[in-house]
Short mmCIF file of C-alpha atoms and ligand atoms in Angstrom, two decimals:
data_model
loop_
_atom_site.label_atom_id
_atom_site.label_comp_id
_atom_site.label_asym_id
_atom_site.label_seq_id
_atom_site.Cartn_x
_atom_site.Cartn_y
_atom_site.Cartn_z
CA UNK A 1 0.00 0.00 0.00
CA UNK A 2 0.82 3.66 -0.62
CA UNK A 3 2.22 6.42 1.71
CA UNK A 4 -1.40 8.77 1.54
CA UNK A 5 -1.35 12.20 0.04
CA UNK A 6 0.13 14.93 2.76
CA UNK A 7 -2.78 16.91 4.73
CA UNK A 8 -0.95 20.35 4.30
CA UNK A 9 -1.33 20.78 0.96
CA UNK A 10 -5.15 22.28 -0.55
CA UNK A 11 -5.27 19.09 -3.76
CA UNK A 12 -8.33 20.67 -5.16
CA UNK A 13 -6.88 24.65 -5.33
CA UNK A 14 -3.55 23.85 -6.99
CA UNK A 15 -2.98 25.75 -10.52
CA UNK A 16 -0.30 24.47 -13.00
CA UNK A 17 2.92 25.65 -10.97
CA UNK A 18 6.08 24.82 -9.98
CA UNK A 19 5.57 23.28 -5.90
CA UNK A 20 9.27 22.28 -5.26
CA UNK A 21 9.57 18.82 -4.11
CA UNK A 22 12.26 16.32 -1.67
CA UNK A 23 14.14 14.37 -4.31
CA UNK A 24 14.59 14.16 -7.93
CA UNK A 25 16.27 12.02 -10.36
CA UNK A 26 19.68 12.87 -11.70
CA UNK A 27 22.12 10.66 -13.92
CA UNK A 28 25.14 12.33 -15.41
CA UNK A 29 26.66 11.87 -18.94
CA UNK A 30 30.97 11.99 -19.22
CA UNK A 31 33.51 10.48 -20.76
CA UNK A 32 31.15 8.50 -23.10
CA UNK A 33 28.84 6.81 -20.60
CA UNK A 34 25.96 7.65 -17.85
CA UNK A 35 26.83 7.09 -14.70
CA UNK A 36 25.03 5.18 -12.04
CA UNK A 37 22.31 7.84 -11.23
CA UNK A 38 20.06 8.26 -8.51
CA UNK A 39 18.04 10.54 -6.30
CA UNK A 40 19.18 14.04 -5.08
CA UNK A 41 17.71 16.62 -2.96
CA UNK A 42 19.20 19.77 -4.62
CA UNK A 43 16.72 21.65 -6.49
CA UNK A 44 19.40 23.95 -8.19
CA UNK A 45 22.23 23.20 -10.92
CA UNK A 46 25.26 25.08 -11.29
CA UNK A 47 26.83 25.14 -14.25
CA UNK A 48 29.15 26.99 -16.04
CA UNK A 49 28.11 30.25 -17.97
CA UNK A 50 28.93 29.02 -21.79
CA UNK A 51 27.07 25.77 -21.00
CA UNK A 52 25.94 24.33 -24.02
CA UNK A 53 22.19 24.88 -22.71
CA UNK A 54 23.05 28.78 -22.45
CA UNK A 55 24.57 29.03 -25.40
CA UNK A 56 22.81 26.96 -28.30
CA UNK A 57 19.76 25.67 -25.90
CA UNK A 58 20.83 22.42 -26.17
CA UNK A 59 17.63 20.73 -24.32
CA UNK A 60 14.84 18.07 -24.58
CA UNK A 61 12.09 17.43 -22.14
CA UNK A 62 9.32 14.99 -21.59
CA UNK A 63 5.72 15.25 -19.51
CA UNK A 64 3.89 12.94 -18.31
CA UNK A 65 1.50 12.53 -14.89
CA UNK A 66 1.44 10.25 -11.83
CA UNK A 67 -1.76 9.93 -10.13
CA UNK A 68 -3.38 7.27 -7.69
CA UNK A 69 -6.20 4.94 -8.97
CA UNK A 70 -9.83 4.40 -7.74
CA UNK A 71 -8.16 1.03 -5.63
CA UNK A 72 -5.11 2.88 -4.22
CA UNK A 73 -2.11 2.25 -6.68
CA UNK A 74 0.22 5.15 -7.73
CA UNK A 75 0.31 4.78 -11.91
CA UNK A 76 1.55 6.36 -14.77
CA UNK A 77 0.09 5.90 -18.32
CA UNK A 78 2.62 4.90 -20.70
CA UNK A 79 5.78 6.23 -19.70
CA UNK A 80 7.90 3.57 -22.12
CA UNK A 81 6.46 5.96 -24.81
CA UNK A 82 7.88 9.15 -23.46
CA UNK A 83 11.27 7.13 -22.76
CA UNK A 84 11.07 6.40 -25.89
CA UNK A 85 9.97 9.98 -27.66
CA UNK A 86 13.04 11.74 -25.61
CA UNK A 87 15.42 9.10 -26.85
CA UNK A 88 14.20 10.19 -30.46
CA UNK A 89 13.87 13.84 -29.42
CA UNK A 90 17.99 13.71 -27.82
CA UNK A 91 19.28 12.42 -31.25
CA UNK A 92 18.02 14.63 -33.51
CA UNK A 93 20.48 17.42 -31.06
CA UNK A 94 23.19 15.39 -30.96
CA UNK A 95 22.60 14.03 -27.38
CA UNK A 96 23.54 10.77 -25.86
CA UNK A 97 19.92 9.21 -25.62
CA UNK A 98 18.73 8.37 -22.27
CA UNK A 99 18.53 4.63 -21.94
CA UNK A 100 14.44 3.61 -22.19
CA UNK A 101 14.99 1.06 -19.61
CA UNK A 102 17.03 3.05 -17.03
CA UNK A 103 13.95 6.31 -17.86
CA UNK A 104 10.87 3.83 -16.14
CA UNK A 105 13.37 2.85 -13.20
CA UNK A 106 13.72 6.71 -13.21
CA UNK A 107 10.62 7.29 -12.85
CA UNK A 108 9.24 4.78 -10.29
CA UNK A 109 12.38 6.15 -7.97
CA UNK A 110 11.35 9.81 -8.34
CA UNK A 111 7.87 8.74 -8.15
CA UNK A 112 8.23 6.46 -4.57
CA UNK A 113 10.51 8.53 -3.57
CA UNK A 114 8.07 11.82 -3.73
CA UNK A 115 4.86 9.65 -3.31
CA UNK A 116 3.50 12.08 -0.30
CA UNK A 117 3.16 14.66 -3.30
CA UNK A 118 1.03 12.35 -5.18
CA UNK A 119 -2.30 13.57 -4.73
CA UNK A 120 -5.53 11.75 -3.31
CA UNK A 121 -7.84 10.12 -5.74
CA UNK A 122 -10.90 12.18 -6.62
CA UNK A 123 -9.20 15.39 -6.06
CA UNK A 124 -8.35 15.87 -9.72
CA UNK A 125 -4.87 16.99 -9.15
CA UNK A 126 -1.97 14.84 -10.15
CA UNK A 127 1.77 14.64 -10.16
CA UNK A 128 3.63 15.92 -13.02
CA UNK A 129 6.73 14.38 -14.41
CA UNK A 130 9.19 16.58 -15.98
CA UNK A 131 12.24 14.67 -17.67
CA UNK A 132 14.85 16.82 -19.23
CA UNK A 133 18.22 16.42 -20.74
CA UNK A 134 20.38 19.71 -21.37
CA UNK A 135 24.21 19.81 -22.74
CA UNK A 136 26.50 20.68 -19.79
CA UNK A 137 29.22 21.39 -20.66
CA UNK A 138 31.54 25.06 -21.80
CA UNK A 139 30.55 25.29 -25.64
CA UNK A 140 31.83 28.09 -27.62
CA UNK A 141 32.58 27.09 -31.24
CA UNK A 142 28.90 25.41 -32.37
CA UNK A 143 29.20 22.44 -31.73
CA UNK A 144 27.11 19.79 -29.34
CA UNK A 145 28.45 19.53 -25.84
CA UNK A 146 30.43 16.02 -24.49
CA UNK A 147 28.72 16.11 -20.86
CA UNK A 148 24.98 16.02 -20.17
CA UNK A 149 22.33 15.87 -17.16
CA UNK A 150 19.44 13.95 -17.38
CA UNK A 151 16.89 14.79 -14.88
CA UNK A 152 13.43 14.14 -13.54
CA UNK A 153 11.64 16.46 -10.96
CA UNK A 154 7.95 16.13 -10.07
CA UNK A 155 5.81 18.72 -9.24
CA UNK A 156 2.16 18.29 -7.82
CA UNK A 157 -0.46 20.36 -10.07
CA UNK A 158 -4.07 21.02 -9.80
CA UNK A 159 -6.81 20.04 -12.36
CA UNK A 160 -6.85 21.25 -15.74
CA UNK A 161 -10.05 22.17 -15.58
CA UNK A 162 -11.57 23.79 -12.67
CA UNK A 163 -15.26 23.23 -12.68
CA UNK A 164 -15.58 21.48 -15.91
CA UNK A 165 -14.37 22.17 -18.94
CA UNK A 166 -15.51 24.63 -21.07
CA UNK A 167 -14.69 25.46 -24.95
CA UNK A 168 -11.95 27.63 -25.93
CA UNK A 169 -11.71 29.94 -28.51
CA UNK A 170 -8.36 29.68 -30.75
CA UNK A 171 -6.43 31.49 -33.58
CA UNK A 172 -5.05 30.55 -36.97
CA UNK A 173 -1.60 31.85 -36.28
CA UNK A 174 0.13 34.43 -38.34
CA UNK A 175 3.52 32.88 -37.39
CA UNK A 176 4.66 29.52 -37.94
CA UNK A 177 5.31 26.64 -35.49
CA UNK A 178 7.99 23.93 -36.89
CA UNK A 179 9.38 24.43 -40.49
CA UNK A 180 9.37 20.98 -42.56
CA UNK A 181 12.28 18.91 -42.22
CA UNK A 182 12.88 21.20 -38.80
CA UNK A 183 12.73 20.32 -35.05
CA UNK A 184 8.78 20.40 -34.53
CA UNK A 185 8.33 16.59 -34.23
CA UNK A 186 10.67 16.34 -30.89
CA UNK A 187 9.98 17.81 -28.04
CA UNK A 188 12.86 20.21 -27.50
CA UNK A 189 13.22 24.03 -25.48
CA UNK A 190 13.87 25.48 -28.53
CA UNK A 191 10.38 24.69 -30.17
CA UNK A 192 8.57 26.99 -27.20
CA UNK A 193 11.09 29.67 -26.81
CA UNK A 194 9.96 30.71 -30.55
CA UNK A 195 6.03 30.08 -29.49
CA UNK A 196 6.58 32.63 -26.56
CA UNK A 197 6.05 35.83 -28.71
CA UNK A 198 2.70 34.86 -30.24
CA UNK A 199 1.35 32.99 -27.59
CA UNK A 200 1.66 36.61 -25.23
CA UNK A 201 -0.22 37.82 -28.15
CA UNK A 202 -2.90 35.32 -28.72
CA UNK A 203 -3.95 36.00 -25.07
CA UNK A 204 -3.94 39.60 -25.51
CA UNK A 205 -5.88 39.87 -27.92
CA UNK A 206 -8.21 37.23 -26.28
CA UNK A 207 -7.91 34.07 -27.64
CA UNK A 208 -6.89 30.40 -25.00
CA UNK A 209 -4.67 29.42 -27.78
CA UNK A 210 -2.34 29.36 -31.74
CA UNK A 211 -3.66 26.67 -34.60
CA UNK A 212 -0.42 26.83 -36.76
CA UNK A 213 -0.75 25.88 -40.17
CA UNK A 214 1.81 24.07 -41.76
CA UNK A 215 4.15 26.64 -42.72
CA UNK A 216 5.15 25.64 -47.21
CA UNK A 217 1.65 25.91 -48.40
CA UNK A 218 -0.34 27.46 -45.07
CA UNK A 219 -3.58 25.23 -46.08
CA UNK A 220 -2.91 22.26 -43.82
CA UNK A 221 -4.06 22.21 -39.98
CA UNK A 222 -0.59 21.39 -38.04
CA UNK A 223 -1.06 21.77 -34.13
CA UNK A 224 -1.17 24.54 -31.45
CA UNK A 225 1.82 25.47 -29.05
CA UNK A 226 1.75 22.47 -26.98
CA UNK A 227 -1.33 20.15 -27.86
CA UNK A 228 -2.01 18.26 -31.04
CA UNK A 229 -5.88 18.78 -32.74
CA UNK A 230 -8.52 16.24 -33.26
CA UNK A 231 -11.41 16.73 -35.16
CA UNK A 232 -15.04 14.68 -35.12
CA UNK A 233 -16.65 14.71 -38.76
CA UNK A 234 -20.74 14.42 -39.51
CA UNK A 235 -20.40 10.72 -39.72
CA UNK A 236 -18.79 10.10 -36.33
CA UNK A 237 -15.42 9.74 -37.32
CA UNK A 238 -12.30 10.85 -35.71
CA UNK A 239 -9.67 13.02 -37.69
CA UNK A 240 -6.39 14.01 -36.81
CA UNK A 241 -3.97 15.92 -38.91
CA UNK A 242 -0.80 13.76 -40.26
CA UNK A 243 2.73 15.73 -40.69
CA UNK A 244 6.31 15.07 -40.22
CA UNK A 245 6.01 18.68 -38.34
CA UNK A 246 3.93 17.45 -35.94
CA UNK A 247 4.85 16.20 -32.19
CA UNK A 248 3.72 12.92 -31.53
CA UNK A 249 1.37 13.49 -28.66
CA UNK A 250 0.87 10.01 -26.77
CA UNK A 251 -2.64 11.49 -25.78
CA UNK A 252 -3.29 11.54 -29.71
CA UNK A 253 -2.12 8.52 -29.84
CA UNK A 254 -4.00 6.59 -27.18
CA UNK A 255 -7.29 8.57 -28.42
CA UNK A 256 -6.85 7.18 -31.65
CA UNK A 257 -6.26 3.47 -30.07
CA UNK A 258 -9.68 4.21 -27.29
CA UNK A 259 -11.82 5.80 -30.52
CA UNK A 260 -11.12 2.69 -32.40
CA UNK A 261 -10.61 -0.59 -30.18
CA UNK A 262 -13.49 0.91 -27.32
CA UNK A 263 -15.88 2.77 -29.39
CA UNK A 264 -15.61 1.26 -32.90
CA UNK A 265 -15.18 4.66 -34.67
CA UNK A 266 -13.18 5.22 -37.71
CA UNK A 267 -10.05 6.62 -37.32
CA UNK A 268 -8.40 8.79 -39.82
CA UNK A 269 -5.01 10.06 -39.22
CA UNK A 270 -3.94 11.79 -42.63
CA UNK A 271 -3.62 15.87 -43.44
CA UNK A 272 -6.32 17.66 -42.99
CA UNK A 273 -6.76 20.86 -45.13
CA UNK A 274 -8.17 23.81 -43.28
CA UNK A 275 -10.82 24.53 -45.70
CA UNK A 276 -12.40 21.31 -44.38
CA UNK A 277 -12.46 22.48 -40.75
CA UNK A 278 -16.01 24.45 -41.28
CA UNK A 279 -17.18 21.04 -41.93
CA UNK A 280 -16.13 18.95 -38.81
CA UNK A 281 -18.35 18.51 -35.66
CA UNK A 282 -16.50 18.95 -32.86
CA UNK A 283 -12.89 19.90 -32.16
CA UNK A 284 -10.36 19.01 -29.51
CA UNK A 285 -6.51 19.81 -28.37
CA UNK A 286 -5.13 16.83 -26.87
CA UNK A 287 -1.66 16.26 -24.39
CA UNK A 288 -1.19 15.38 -21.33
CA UNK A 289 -1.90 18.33 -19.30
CA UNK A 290 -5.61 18.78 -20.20
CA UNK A 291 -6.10 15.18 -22.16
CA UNK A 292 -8.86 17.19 -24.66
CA UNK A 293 -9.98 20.87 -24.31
CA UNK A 294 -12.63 21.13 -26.44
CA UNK A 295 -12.15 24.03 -28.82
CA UNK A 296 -15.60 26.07 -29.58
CA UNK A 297 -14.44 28.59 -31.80
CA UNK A 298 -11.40 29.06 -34.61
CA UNK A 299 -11.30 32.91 -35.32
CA UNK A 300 -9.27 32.85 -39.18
CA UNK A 301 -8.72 36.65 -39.61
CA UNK A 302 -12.27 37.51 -39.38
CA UNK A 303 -13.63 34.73 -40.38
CA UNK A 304 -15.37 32.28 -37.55
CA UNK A 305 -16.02 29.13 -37.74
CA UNK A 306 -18.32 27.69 -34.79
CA UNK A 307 -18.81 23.90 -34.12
CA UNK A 308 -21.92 23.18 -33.42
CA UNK A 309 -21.41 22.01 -29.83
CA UNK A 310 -21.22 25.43 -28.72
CA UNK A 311 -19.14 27.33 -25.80
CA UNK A 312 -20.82 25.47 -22.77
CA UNK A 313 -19.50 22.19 -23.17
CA UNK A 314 -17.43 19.60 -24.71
CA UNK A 315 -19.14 17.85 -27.96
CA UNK A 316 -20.92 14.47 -27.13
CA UNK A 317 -17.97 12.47 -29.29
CA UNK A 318 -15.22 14.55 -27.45
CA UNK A 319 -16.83 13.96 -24.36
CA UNK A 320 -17.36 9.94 -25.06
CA UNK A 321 -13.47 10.14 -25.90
CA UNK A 322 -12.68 12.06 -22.80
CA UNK A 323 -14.34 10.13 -20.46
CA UNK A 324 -13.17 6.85 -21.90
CA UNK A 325 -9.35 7.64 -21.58
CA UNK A 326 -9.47 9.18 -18.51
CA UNK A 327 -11.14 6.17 -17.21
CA UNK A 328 -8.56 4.15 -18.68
CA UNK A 329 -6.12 6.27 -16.73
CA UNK A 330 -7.57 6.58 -13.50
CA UNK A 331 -8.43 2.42 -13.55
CA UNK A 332 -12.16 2.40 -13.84
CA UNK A 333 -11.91 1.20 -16.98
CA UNK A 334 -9.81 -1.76 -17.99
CA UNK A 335 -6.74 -0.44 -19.88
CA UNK A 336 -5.09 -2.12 -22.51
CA UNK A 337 -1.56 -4.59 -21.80
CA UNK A 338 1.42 -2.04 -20.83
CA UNK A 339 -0.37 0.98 -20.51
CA UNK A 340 -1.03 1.62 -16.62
CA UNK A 341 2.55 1.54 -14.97
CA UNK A 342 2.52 0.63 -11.46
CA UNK A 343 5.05 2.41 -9.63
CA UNK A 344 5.96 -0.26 -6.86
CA UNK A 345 6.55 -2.95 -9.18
C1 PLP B 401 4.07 17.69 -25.44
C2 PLP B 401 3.40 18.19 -26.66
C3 PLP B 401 2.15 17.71 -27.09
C4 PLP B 401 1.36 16.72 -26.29
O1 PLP B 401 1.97 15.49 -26.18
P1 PLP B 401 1.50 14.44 -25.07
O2 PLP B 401 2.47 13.33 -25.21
O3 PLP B 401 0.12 14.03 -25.40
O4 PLP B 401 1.56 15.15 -23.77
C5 PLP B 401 1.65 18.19 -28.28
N1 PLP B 401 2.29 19.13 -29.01
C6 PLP B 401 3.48 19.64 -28.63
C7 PLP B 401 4.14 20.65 -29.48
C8 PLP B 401 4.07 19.19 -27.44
O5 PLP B 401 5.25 19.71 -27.06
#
């Protein structure tokens, strides 16, 4: 059985923020090799100034959530798949990839080892994962750094939706996300440093969020900053927009497996031109943080297209999606082999 939740800390008022932890994860790349690694309890890192981070931003990074189920475990939902994306993500910048086998252990020791932060079932808060690699290293001449820290901290957040959640209203983007053939299928610092600057605007000017187009022909529905787009057509089916731009969100993913193995819908994963979007039903973002926000609105320059679900709630298909992955997740639902990760075992 599990150490319970600590009694200090208000689960159901927690926003998305940084709540610093006991121990995290640390394993240290030199001289060709990772050495043993293990848990520390020093929430800074000291480095030198020309760092290859610093310099040439020389960083990946993962997500992903622990959470307790309805009977008591501490879980996390597919973590070989994020080992496995950040392995993908390190080698396209010249980084040593993280062993996939050494990243679970990783994450059941920073997991145990933080399990008071883990909060209660029911409260809709959960423990966030964040695995990052960065070059270490003094780098001056461009060129990829020879030493490199791998860690994992944890932070406790609240739920993504506080009361609900309700439609958002997005953008088509002006700016451009990933450029083809460039970085915007790994999940690397440098991808959101350059989604800062129209993000700030976005939310000034009122909208929850960017839909970049892809960038050659600007005709093709790519993603937004940080969640990939599924769409629900007239005949029940479930789109989702195919590039080699794209990240490969694991909540896509696993809503493509749910939408087809529990609820016998046709998938289609493929591009999706934008001058189709007027004709879908319902819209979604999907990661990790939210799993889907339903998006009410796209505002194109002017233009508005409004799915006919409205701006009080999630579209019945979204929501059948929604509730079937989360339950899934949380274990009311049986999951399929390998996907719920038990962190004592
Ligand atoms: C992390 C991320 C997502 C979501 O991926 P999940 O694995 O579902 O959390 C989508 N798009 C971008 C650009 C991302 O960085």
């Amino acid at each position: 059985m599990s150490t319970a939740a600590r009694n200090d800390i208000d689960w159901g008022n927690l926003g998305f923020g940084y709540i610093k932890t006991d121990y995290r994860y640390v394993c240290r790349y030199k001289d060709g090799k990772w050495d043993e690694g293990g848990l520390e309890s020093d929430a800074t890192i000291t480095l030198s100034e020309c760092a290859c981070v610093f310099q040439y931003s020389q960083s990946v990074f993962e997500g992903l959530k622990a959470y307790r189920t309805e009977d008591g475990r501490i879980v996390c939902f597919r973590p070989d798949l994020n080992a496995k994306r950040m392995a993908d993500s390190a080698t396209r910048l010249e980084m040593p990839p993280f062993p996939e086998e050494k990243f679970i252990e990783a994450v059941k020791m920073v997991v145990k080892a933080n399990e008071a932060f883990v909060p209660p079932y029911g409260s809709g808060a959960t423990l966030y994962l964040r695995p990052f690699m960065i070059g270490t290293n003094p780098v001056i001449g461009v060129k990829p750094a020879e030493e490199f820290e791998f860690r994992i901290f944890v932070t406790p957040v609240g739920p993504y939706f506080k009361g609900g959640a309700k439609p958002i209203v997005v953008k088509i983007s002006d700016f451009d996300r990933a450029a083809p053939h460039g970085t915007g299928n790994i999940k690397a610092g440098l991808n959101y440093a350059m989604s800062l600057y129209p993000i700030v605007k976005a939310h000034e000017e009122g909208f929850a969020e960017n839909m970049y187009l892809d960038p050659q022909t600007r005709t093709k529905v790519e993603e937004t900053g940080g969640a990939n787009i599924i769409f629900i057509t007239k005949e029940g089916n479930l789109v989702t927009p195919k590039s080699d731009s794209i990240l490969p969100s694991i909540t896509r993913r696993s809503i493509c497996y749910v939408a087809e193995n529990y609820l016998g819908m046709k998938v289609e994963h493929r591009e999706v031109f934008f001058s189709e979007v007027p004709g879908f039903e319902e819209c979604g973002l999907c990661g990790t943080a939210a799993v889907i926000s339903p998006v009410g609105r796209i505002y194109d320059h002017g233009n508005i297209i409004n799915f006919p679900a409205g701006m009080e709630e999630m579209g019945p298909v979204t929501k059948k999606l929604y509730d079937t992955l989360t339950g899934i997740q949380m274990g009311r639902i049986e999951a399929p082999e390998g996907w719920i990760v038990e962190i004592d075992k």
